[in-house]
Short mmCIF file of C-alpha atoms in Angstrom, two decimals:
data_model
loop_
_atom_site.label_atom_id
_atom_site.label_comp_id
_atom_site.label_asym_id
_atom_site.label_seq_id
_atom_site.Cartn_x
_atom_site.Cartn_y
_atom_site.Cartn_z
CA MET A 1 9.74 -2.38 -36.12
CA SER A 2 11.30 -4.01 -33.08
CA VAL A 3 13.01 -1.83 -30.50
CA PRO A 4 16.27 -3.07 -28.96
CA ASP A 5 16.17 -3.57 -25.19
CA THR A 6 19.44 -1.68 -24.82
CA PRO A 7 20.03 1.47 -26.88
CA PRO A 8 23.64 2.18 -27.83
CA PRO A 9 25.70 3.87 -25.11
CA PRO A 10 26.91 7.46 -25.59
CA ALA A 11 30.08 7.88 -27.62
CA ALA A 12 32.14 9.12 -24.68
CA ARG A 13 31.30 6.94 -21.72
CA PRO A 14 31.53 8.69 -18.33
CA ARG A 15 34.51 7.98 -16.10
CA PRO A 16 34.77 8.21 -12.31
CA SER A 17 37.14 11.16 -12.65
CA ASP A 18 34.39 13.22 -14.34
CA ARG A 19 32.67 16.10 -12.60
CA VAL A 20 28.95 15.37 -12.42
CA CYS A 21 26.20 17.88 -11.70
CA VAL A 22 22.82 16.54 -10.61
CA LEU A 23 19.81 18.84 -10.86
CA GLY A 24 17.29 18.23 -8.09
CA ALA A 25 17.54 16.91 -4.53
CA GLY A 26 14.36 14.88 -4.56
CA ALA A 27 14.36 11.09 -4.42
CA ALA A 28 15.57 10.80 -8.04
CA GLY A 29 18.49 13.20 -7.73
CA LEU A 30 19.68 12.05 -4.33
CA ALA A 31 19.44 8.38 -5.30
CA ALA A 32 21.42 9.11 -8.47
CA ALA A 33 24.09 11.03 -6.54
CA HIS A 34 24.29 8.26 -3.93
CA HIS A 35 24.80 5.56 -6.56
CA LEU A 36 27.31 7.70 -8.45
CA ARG A 37 29.36 8.08 -5.28
CA ALA A 38 29.11 4.33 -4.68
CA ALA A 39 30.36 3.76 -8.25
CA GLY A 40 33.49 5.79 -7.53
CA TYR A 41 32.47 9.24 -8.78
CA ALA A 42 34.04 11.52 -6.18
CA ARG A 43 33.08 14.87 -7.74
CA VAL A 44 29.28 14.88 -7.68
CA THR A 45 27.41 18.09 -6.89
CA VAL A 46 23.64 18.29 -6.42
CA LEU A 47 21.88 21.61 -7.02
CA GLU A 48 18.48 22.12 -5.43
CA ARG A 49 16.20 25.13 -5.85
CA GLU A 50 14.45 24.69 -2.49
CA ARG A 51 16.13 24.90 0.88
CA ARG A 52 15.29 21.35 1.85
CA ALA A 53 15.83 17.84 0.53
CA GLY A 54 13.13 15.41 -0.51
CA GLY A 55 11.22 16.98 -3.41
CA LYS A 56 7.70 15.54 -3.29
CA CYS A 57 8.63 13.74 -0.07
CA ARG A 58 7.56 16.61 2.17
CA SER A 59 6.89 16.07 5.86
CA VAL A 60 5.61 18.54 8.44
CA GLU A 61 5.46 18.34 12.22
CA HIS A 62 2.40 19.11 14.34
CA GLU A 63 2.35 18.66 18.10
CA GLY A 64 5.36 16.35 18.04
CA ARG A 65 4.11 14.08 15.24
CA THR A 66 5.04 14.00 11.57
CA TYR A 67 2.52 14.19 8.74
CA GLU A 68 3.01 13.84 5.01
CA LEU A 69 2.13 16.40 2.35
CA GLY A 70 3.68 14.22 -0.34
CA ALA A 71 4.67 10.56 -0.52
CA VAL A 72 3.29 8.29 2.21
CA PHE A 73 3.47 4.56 1.52
CA VAL A 74 6.28 2.01 1.66
CA ALA A 75 5.13 -1.29 0.18
CA PRO A 76 6.73 -4.61 1.22
CA GLY A 77 8.34 -4.89 -2.23
CA TYR A 78 9.86 -1.40 -2.27
CA ARG A 79 13.43 -2.66 -2.44
CA ASP A 80 15.21 0.64 -3.14
CA VAL A 81 13.24 2.76 -0.70
CA ARG A 82 13.68 0.23 2.08
CA ALA A 83 17.43 0.20 1.47
CA PHE A 84 17.56 3.98 1.89
CA VAL A 85 15.36 3.82 4.99
CA ARG A 86 17.70 1.26 6.58
CA ALA A 87 20.81 3.24 5.65
CA SER A 88 19.32 6.45 7.04
CA GLY A 89 18.43 4.86 10.36
CA ALA A 90 14.77 5.83 9.99
CA THR A 91 12.03 3.49 11.17
CA LEU A 92 8.96 2.09 9.48
CA MET A 93 5.58 1.86 11.16
CA ARG A 94 2.23 0.45 10.13
CA CYS A 95 0.40 2.61 7.63
CA PRO A 96 -3.35 2.85 8.22
CA PRO A 97 -5.10 0.89 5.46
CA LEU A 98 -7.60 2.75 3.30
CA ARG A 99 -11.06 1.31 2.74
CA PHE A 100 -13.93 2.44 0.56
CA TRP A 101 -16.45 4.59 2.43
CA ASP A 102 -19.98 5.38 1.27
CA ARG A 103 -22.07 8.21 2.72
CA GLU A 104 -25.16 6.02 3.16
CA ARG A 105 -23.54 2.66 3.98
CA GLY A 106 -20.31 3.61 5.72
CA PHE A 107 -17.32 1.40 4.98
CA VAL A 108 -18.04 -0.99 2.14
CA ASP A 109 -16.25 -3.96 0.60
CA LEU A 110 -16.42 -3.90 -3.19
CA PHE A 111 -15.63 -7.61 -3.26
CA ALA A 112 -18.09 -8.85 -0.64
CA GLY A 113 -20.49 -11.77 -1.24
CA SER A 114 -20.82 -13.01 -4.79
CA ALA A 115 -18.60 -10.15 -6.02
CA ARG A 116 -15.69 -11.88 -4.29
CA TRP A 117 -15.60 -14.67 -6.86
CA ARG A 118 -15.97 -12.26 -9.73
CA GLY A 119 -13.15 -10.20 -8.25
CA LEU A 120 -10.89 -13.24 -7.99
CA LEU A 121 -11.66 -14.15 -11.61
CA GLU A 122 -10.85 -10.63 -12.79
CA LEU A 123 -7.70 -10.57 -10.69
CA SER A 124 -6.53 -13.79 -12.37
CA ARG A 125 -7.18 -12.18 -15.76
CA TYR A 126 -5.21 -9.11 -14.74
CA VAL A 127 -2.28 -11.18 -13.51
CA ALA A 128 -2.30 -13.16 -16.77
CA LEU A 129 -2.25 -9.90 -18.74
CA SER A 130 0.55 -8.56 -16.55
CA VAL A 131 2.60 -11.70 -17.23
CA ARG A 132 1.86 -11.52 -20.96
CA HIS A 133 2.97 -7.89 -21.03
CA ARG A 134 5.79 -8.36 -18.50
CA ALA A 135 8.09 -6.08 -20.51
CA VAL A 136 6.22 -3.18 -18.88
CA HIS A 137 7.85 -4.15 -15.58
CA ARG A 138 11.36 -3.66 -16.92
CA PRO A 139 13.02 -0.35 -15.98
CA GLY A 140 11.42 2.48 -17.92
CA PHE A 141 8.78 2.36 -20.63
CA ALA A 142 10.88 2.11 -23.80
CA THR A 143 10.00 -1.58 -24.21
CA ALA A 144 6.39 -1.35 -22.98
CA PRO A 145 4.01 -3.32 -25.24
CA ALA A 146 2.07 -1.28 -27.80
CA ALA A 147 -1.18 -2.87 -26.59
CA LEU A 148 -0.83 -0.96 -23.30
CA ALA A 149 -0.76 2.46 -24.97
CA ALA A 150 -4.58 2.48 -24.97
CA PRO A 151 -6.35 4.05 -21.98
CA PHE A 152 -6.81 1.62 -19.11
CA ALA A 153 -10.59 2.11 -19.34
CA GLU A 154 -10.49 0.46 -22.79
CA VAL A 155 -8.20 -2.36 -21.67
CA ALA A 156 -10.44 -3.04 -18.65
CA ARG A 157 -13.52 -3.12 -20.89
CA ASP A 158 -11.95 -5.38 -23.50
CA HIS A 159 -10.72 -7.90 -20.93
CA GLY A 160 -13.67 -7.92 -18.55
CA LEU A 161 -12.05 -6.09 -15.64
CA GLY A 162 -14.98 -3.86 -14.66
CA LEU A 163 -15.05 -4.71 -10.96
CA LEU A 164 -11.28 -4.70 -10.67
CA ARG A 165 -11.22 -1.30 -12.32
CA ARG A 166 -13.42 0.04 -9.52
CA GLY A 167 -11.07 -1.46 -6.97
CA PHE A 168 -8.03 0.10 -8.67
CA GLU A 169 -9.53 3.60 -8.89
CA GLY A 170 -8.95 4.36 -5.21
CA PRO A 171 -5.23 3.65 -4.99
CA PHE A 172 -4.63 5.09 -8.47
CA THR A 173 -6.72 8.20 -9.06
CA SER A 174 -6.86 9.37 -5.44
CA PHE A 175 -3.06 9.08 -5.28
CA GLY A 176 -2.79 11.63 -8.08
CA TYR A 177 -2.31 9.37 -11.12
CA GLY A 178 -5.27 10.59 -13.13
CA TYR A 179 -8.35 9.16 -14.77
CA PHE A 180 -8.59 5.78 -16.44
CA GLU A 181 -10.21 7.28 -19.55
CA GLU A 182 -7.08 9.39 -20.14
CA ILE A 183 -4.09 7.37 -18.92
CA PRO A 184 -2.29 4.72 -21.02
CA ALA A 185 -2.75 1.31 -19.45
CA ALA A 186 1.04 0.85 -19.25
CA TYR A 187 1.16 3.31 -16.35
CA LEU A 188 -1.45 1.34 -14.43
CA PHE A 189 0.32 -1.97 -15.06
CA LYS A 190 3.66 -0.47 -14.01
CA TYR A 191 2.13 0.83 -10.78
CA MET A 192 -0.10 -2.14 -9.98
CA ASN A 193 2.82 -4.55 -9.84
CA ALA A 194 3.30 -7.29 -7.26
CA ALA A 195 4.34 -4.79 -4.57
CA THR A 196 1.30 -2.54 -4.93
CA LEU A 197 -1.14 -5.42 -5.43
CA GLY A 198 0.20 -6.95 -2.24
CA CYS A 199 -0.62 -3.80 -0.31
CA CYS A 200 -4.13 -3.76 -1.76
CA LEU A 201 -4.81 -7.44 -1.07
CA VAL A 202 -3.14 -7.83 2.33
CA ARG A 203 -4.72 -5.35 4.70
CA GLY A 204 -2.20 -3.62 6.94
CA SER A 205 0.89 -4.63 4.93
CA ALA A 206 1.83 -1.08 3.90
CA ARG A 207 4.30 0.89 6.00
CA THR A 208 5.20 4.55 6.33
CA VAL A 209 8.26 6.34 7.69
CA ALA A 210 7.71 7.26 11.32
CA GLU A 211 10.06 10.25 11.17
CA GLY A 212 8.56 11.35 7.82
CA TYR A 213 9.67 10.48 4.30
CA GLN A 214 11.53 13.78 4.04
CA ALA A 215 13.81 12.77 6.92
CA VAL A 216 15.12 9.82 4.91
CA TRP A 217 16.30 12.07 2.08
CA GLU A 218 17.66 14.69 4.45
CA ARG A 219 19.92 12.00 5.91
CA VAL A 220 20.94 10.82 2.43
CA ALA A 221 21.72 14.42 1.45
CA ALA A 222 23.88 14.90 4.55
CA ASP A 223 26.49 12.53 3.07
CA LEU A 224 26.57 14.30 -0.31
CA ASP A 225 27.60 17.66 -1.73
CA VAL A 226 24.12 19.20 -1.96
CA ARG A 227 23.76 22.94 -2.45
CA PHE A 228 20.34 24.26 -1.50
CA GLY A 229 18.67 27.48 -2.59
CA GLN A 230 20.25 27.24 -6.06
CA GLU A 231 17.81 28.27 -8.77
CA VAL A 232 19.28 27.42 -12.16
CA ARG A 233 19.09 30.32 -14.62
CA GLY A 234 20.68 28.66 -17.66
CA ILE A 235 22.52 25.57 -18.92
CA GLU A 236 25.00 25.54 -21.79
CA ARG A 237 26.27 22.17 -23.01
CA GLY A 238 29.48 21.81 -24.97
CA ALA A 239 32.70 19.98 -24.24
CA VAL A 240 32.10 21.39 -20.76
CA VAL A 241 28.61 21.75 -19.30
CA ARG A 242 28.04 25.12 -17.64
CA VAL A 243 25.20 25.42 -15.16
CA ARG A 244 24.49 29.03 -14.26
CA THR A 245 22.72 29.96 -11.02
CA ALA A 246 22.05 33.33 -9.43
CA ASP A 247 25.26 32.96 -7.42
CA ALA A 248 27.80 31.35 -9.74
CA THR A 249 28.46 29.14 -12.76
CA LEU A 250 29.24 25.50 -12.09
CA GLU A 251 31.35 23.71 -14.70
CA CYS A 252 31.03 19.95 -15.04
CA ASP A 253 31.61 17.12 -17.50
CA ARG A 254 28.28 15.33 -17.13
CA LEU A 255 24.78 16.52 -16.29
CA VAL A 256 22.08 14.36 -14.68
CA VAL A 257 18.65 16.02 -14.78
CA ALA A 258 16.39 14.85 -11.95
CA SER A 259 14.11 17.88 -11.96
CA PRO A 260 10.83 18.14 -13.93
CA LEU A 261 11.64 17.81 -17.62
CA GLN A 262 8.63 19.90 -18.65
CA ASP A 263 10.29 22.89 -16.97
CA LEU A 264 13.62 22.51 -18.78
CA PRO A 265 13.07 24.51 -22.00
CA ARG A 266 13.23 27.83 -20.12
CA ILE A 267 16.75 27.11 -18.82
CA LEU A 268 18.27 24.46 -21.11
CA ASP A 269 19.90 25.05 -24.49
CA ALA A 270 17.46 22.46 -25.80
CA ASP A 271 17.48 21.28 -29.41
CA PRO A 272 14.23 20.70 -31.39
CA GLU A 273 13.91 17.02 -30.37
CA GLU A 274 14.27 17.86 -26.69
CA ARG A 275 11.80 20.73 -26.91
CA ASP A 276 9.26 18.58 -28.72
CA LEU A 277 9.49 15.78 -26.15
CA PHE A 278 9.44 18.01 -23.09
CA GLY A 279 6.46 19.89 -24.48
CA ARG A 280 4.39 16.70 -24.65
CA ILE A 281 4.60 15.95 -20.93
CA ARG A 282 1.39 16.40 -18.94
CA THR A 283 0.82 16.60 -15.19
CA TYR A 284 -2.13 16.66 -12.80
CA ASP A 285 -2.78 19.41 -10.27
CA TYR A 286 -2.62 17.30 -7.10
CA VAL A 287 -3.61 18.94 -3.81
CA VAL A 288 -3.05 17.76 -0.24
CA PHE A 289 -4.68 19.37 2.80
CA LEU A 290 -3.68 18.63 6.38
CA VAL A 291 -6.65 19.41 8.59
CA GLU A 292 -7.85 18.88 12.12
CA ALA A 293 -11.32 17.35 11.75
CA PRO A 294 -12.95 15.52 14.66
CA GLY A 295 -15.95 13.28 14.04
CA LEU A 296 -14.71 11.34 11.01
CA PRO A 297 -15.01 7.54 10.91
CA PRO A 298 -12.11 6.01 12.85
CA ASP A 299 -10.08 4.92 9.84
CA SER A 300 -8.72 6.11 6.50
CA ALA A 301 -10.93 6.01 3.44
CA TYR A 302 -11.42 6.32 -0.29
CA VAL A 303 -14.66 8.01 -1.37
CA PRO A 304 -16.25 6.03 -4.25
CA ALA A 305 -17.60 7.82 -7.33
CA ARG A 306 -15.04 10.60 -6.95
CA PHE A 307 -12.66 9.26 -9.57
CA ASP A 308 -13.76 11.14 -12.69
CA ARG A 309 -13.67 14.73 -13.91
CA ALA A 310 -17.29 15.28 -12.91
CA HIS A 311 -16.08 15.36 -9.29
CA LEU A 312 -12.97 17.42 -9.86
CA GLY A 313 -11.81 19.28 -6.78
CA ARG A 314 -13.65 17.04 -4.31
CA VAL A 315 -11.99 14.99 -1.58
CA MET A 316 -11.14 11.57 -3.02
CA ALA A 317 -9.55 10.14 0.11
CA TRP A 318 -8.52 11.01 3.62
CA CYS A 319 -5.73 9.36 5.59
CA ARG A 320 -5.51 9.21 9.38
CA ARG A 321 -1.78 8.78 10.00
CA TRP A 322 -1.93 8.35 13.77
CA ASP A 323 -4.52 6.27 15.65
CA GLY A 324 -6.74 8.38 17.84
CA SER A 325 -5.74 11.64 16.17
CA ASP A 326 -8.22 14.08 14.64
CA VAL A 327 -5.59 15.25 12.12
CA VAL A 328 -6.05 13.81 8.63
CA GLN A 329 -4.52 14.29 5.19
CA CYS A 330 -7.06 14.94 2.40
CA TYR A 331 -6.36 14.35 -1.30
CA LEU A 332 -7.91 16.18 -4.26
CA LEU A 333 -7.25 16.84 -7.94
CA GLY A 334 -7.58 20.58 -8.40
CA ASP A 335 -6.96 21.20 -12.11
CA GLY A 336 -6.74 24.94 -11.65
CA LEU A 337 -9.47 25.50 -9.05
CA ASP A 338 -8.39 28.18 -6.61
CA ASP A 339 -7.26 27.41 -3.07
CA ALA A 340 -10.35 28.92 -1.45
CA THR A 341 -12.70 26.73 -3.51
CA LEU A 342 -10.72 23.60 -2.70
CA GLU A 343 -10.68 24.44 1.02
CA ARG A 344 -14.46 24.93 0.94
CA HIS A 345 -14.82 21.51 -0.69
CA VAL A 346 -12.74 19.96 2.08
CA HIS A 347 -15.08 21.47 4.69
CA GLU A 348 -18.17 20.27 2.81
CA ASP A 349 -16.92 16.77 2.03
CA LEU A 350 -15.65 16.01 5.51
CA ALA A 351 -18.89 17.37 6.98
CA ALA A 352 -20.79 14.91 4.77
CA ALA A 353 -18.67 12.14 6.30
CA GLY A 354 -19.56 13.27 9.84
CA GLY A 355 -16.49 15.40 10.50
CA ARG A 356 -15.99 19.06 11.25
CA VAL A 357 -12.90 20.93 10.08
CA ARG A 358 -11.61 22.96 13.01
CA ARG A 359 -8.63 24.33 11.17
CA VAL A 360 -6.40 23.81 8.16
CA LEU A 361 -2.85 23.09 9.31
CA ALA A 362 -1.05 22.92 5.96
CA MET A 363 -1.60 22.58 2.24
CA ALA A 364 0.54 21.58 -0.74
CA ARG A 365 -0.14 21.70 -4.49
CA TRP A 366 1.98 19.54 -6.76
CA PRO A 367 2.29 19.44 -10.55
CA TYR A 368 2.16 15.67 -10.21
CA PHE A 369 2.58 12.48 -12.21
CA PRO A 370 4.39 13.57 -15.38
CA HIS A 371 3.10 11.38 -18.21
CA VAL A 372 2.01 11.44 -21.84
CA GLY A 373 -1.33 10.64 -23.39
CA PRO A 374 -2.19 7.47 -25.34
CA GLU A 375 -1.28 8.91 -28.75
CA ASP A 376 2.16 10.09 -27.68
CA PHE A 377 2.77 6.86 -25.78
CA ALA A 378 1.89 4.81 -28.87
CA ALA A 379 4.06 7.04 -31.06
CA GLY A 380 7.14 6.10 -29.04
CA PHE A 381 7.62 9.03 -26.67
CA HIS A 382 9.56 6.93 -24.17
CA ARG A 383 11.76 5.32 -26.82
CA ARG A 384 12.64 8.77 -28.14
CA LEU A 385 13.37 10.05 -24.64
CA GLU A 386 15.54 7.04 -23.86
CA ALA A 387 17.48 7.63 -27.08
CA LEU A 388 18.52 11.01 -25.63
CA GLN A 389 20.38 9.44 -22.70
CA GLY A 390 23.93 10.75 -22.98
CA HIS A 391 23.06 13.23 -25.74
CA ARG A 392 25.20 16.34 -25.24
CA ASN A 393 26.55 14.89 -21.99
CA THR A 394 23.08 14.86 -20.43
CA TRP A 395 21.19 12.02 -18.74
CA TYR A 396 17.64 11.98 -17.43
CA ALA A 397 16.13 10.60 -14.24
CA GLY A 398 12.86 11.20 -12.41
CA GLU A 399 9.20 10.26 -12.53
CA ILE A 400 8.55 10.49 -16.28
CA LEU A 401 11.18 7.79 -16.93
CA ASN A 402 9.73 4.98 -14.79
CA PHE A 403 6.67 6.01 -12.71
CA ALA A 404 5.78 8.51 -10.00
CA THR A 405 6.32 6.46 -6.86
CA VAL A 406 9.37 6.97 -4.68
CA ASP A 407 10.51 3.40 -5.25
CA HIS A 408 10.14 3.54 -9.04
CA VAL A 409 12.07 6.81 -9.07
CA ALA A 410 14.87 5.52 -6.84
CA ALA A 411 15.06 2.25 -8.79
CA TRP A 412 15.40 4.14 -12.07
CA SER A 413 18.29 6.22 -10.70
CA ARG A 414 20.08 3.03 -9.65
CA HIS A 415 19.42 1.56 -13.11
CA LEU A 416 20.61 4.72 -14.85
CA VAL A 417 23.92 4.84 -12.98
CA GLY A 418 24.57 1.14 -13.44
CA ARG A 419 23.77 1.25 -17.14
CA TYR A 420 25.54 4.40 -18.24
CA PHE A 421 28.07 5.28 -15.54
CA GLY A 422 29.35 1.84 -14.59
CA PRO A 423 32.38 0.07 -16.05
CA GLY A 424 30.44 -0.89 -19.20
#
């Protein structure tokens, strides 16, 4: 059965005079509120549980320099993010490129020598597949081809992409997006678009926000009605939507949810379809350590052979944000391992690379990359979720809708507002 590109709009289309409540002041919620204001919606209120803006864009300062415990990269093709960076007055600087590092051989090039030609051949196959399945690059996943519901490991095997798969593991799994044996290929194709491929192929083309990614969203939030420290206790949706916090009850006409959907059933008056969908969402336990560790190779690196469950809880990559600094960000998938075990692994793994951890400066654990497995993807999870847009005066934004990069999230919020809250 074919699926229409555009599902029917809600019966009562929003109007600029409506009161809109946005849940979440991360990139998704703030981008949605920004575009709503630009579309003429004057009464937009953002509720945020934490006392800061940015969500998974979390920056910390150490000795006068910013470091990232969340999002890092700004690719050349990140249209929406770059627009927010320009509007905020923040600056972009070169992001240290990551290379593959081997304990015995040091930095290695997976595509050196004769492997270069094989890599180019596989890259051409991948690009041809990406063009054939170009619907996956439309906003969202509702029109993603059924062939991409299979795990990427199977797609790579069936199309002879073995070497390219190894090259993709670093910027995919070490960035918190899971294992190729488990993840529908559609997620990989969505992520490895022209912008991300460009960063992988053109060394030094990625950028990062000098003031920290969080600063961009703090400046966006400053122009909006954002209320911090507001933990939502309950939501009742009728002709009027009532959002109850510890302090008060906010009444609105429309609700935009830009907080994790898997957490909604405990606060939302969800119906069976909503509960079923939200209960199918999975995440990975993604862990970031900021450590001072002299002695490491003078660059940033992926660690090969760390991209499967056999090496769970080991350092998959480290990133040296500032040249000449001994402070690095380390990335692991924890999957429930306790903090002390993960910290011990950081000490061991950086020691194996020639470093010595003097001290741990900060740590963050994220329930990261909301997604569904191959069976749920094939069964139409995203089509069902998209069919809920506007249901009971509720719309959905965030990572599960498009993909868990800042640009995908911001782009989806722009798409959502234009599609459902514009003039029609």
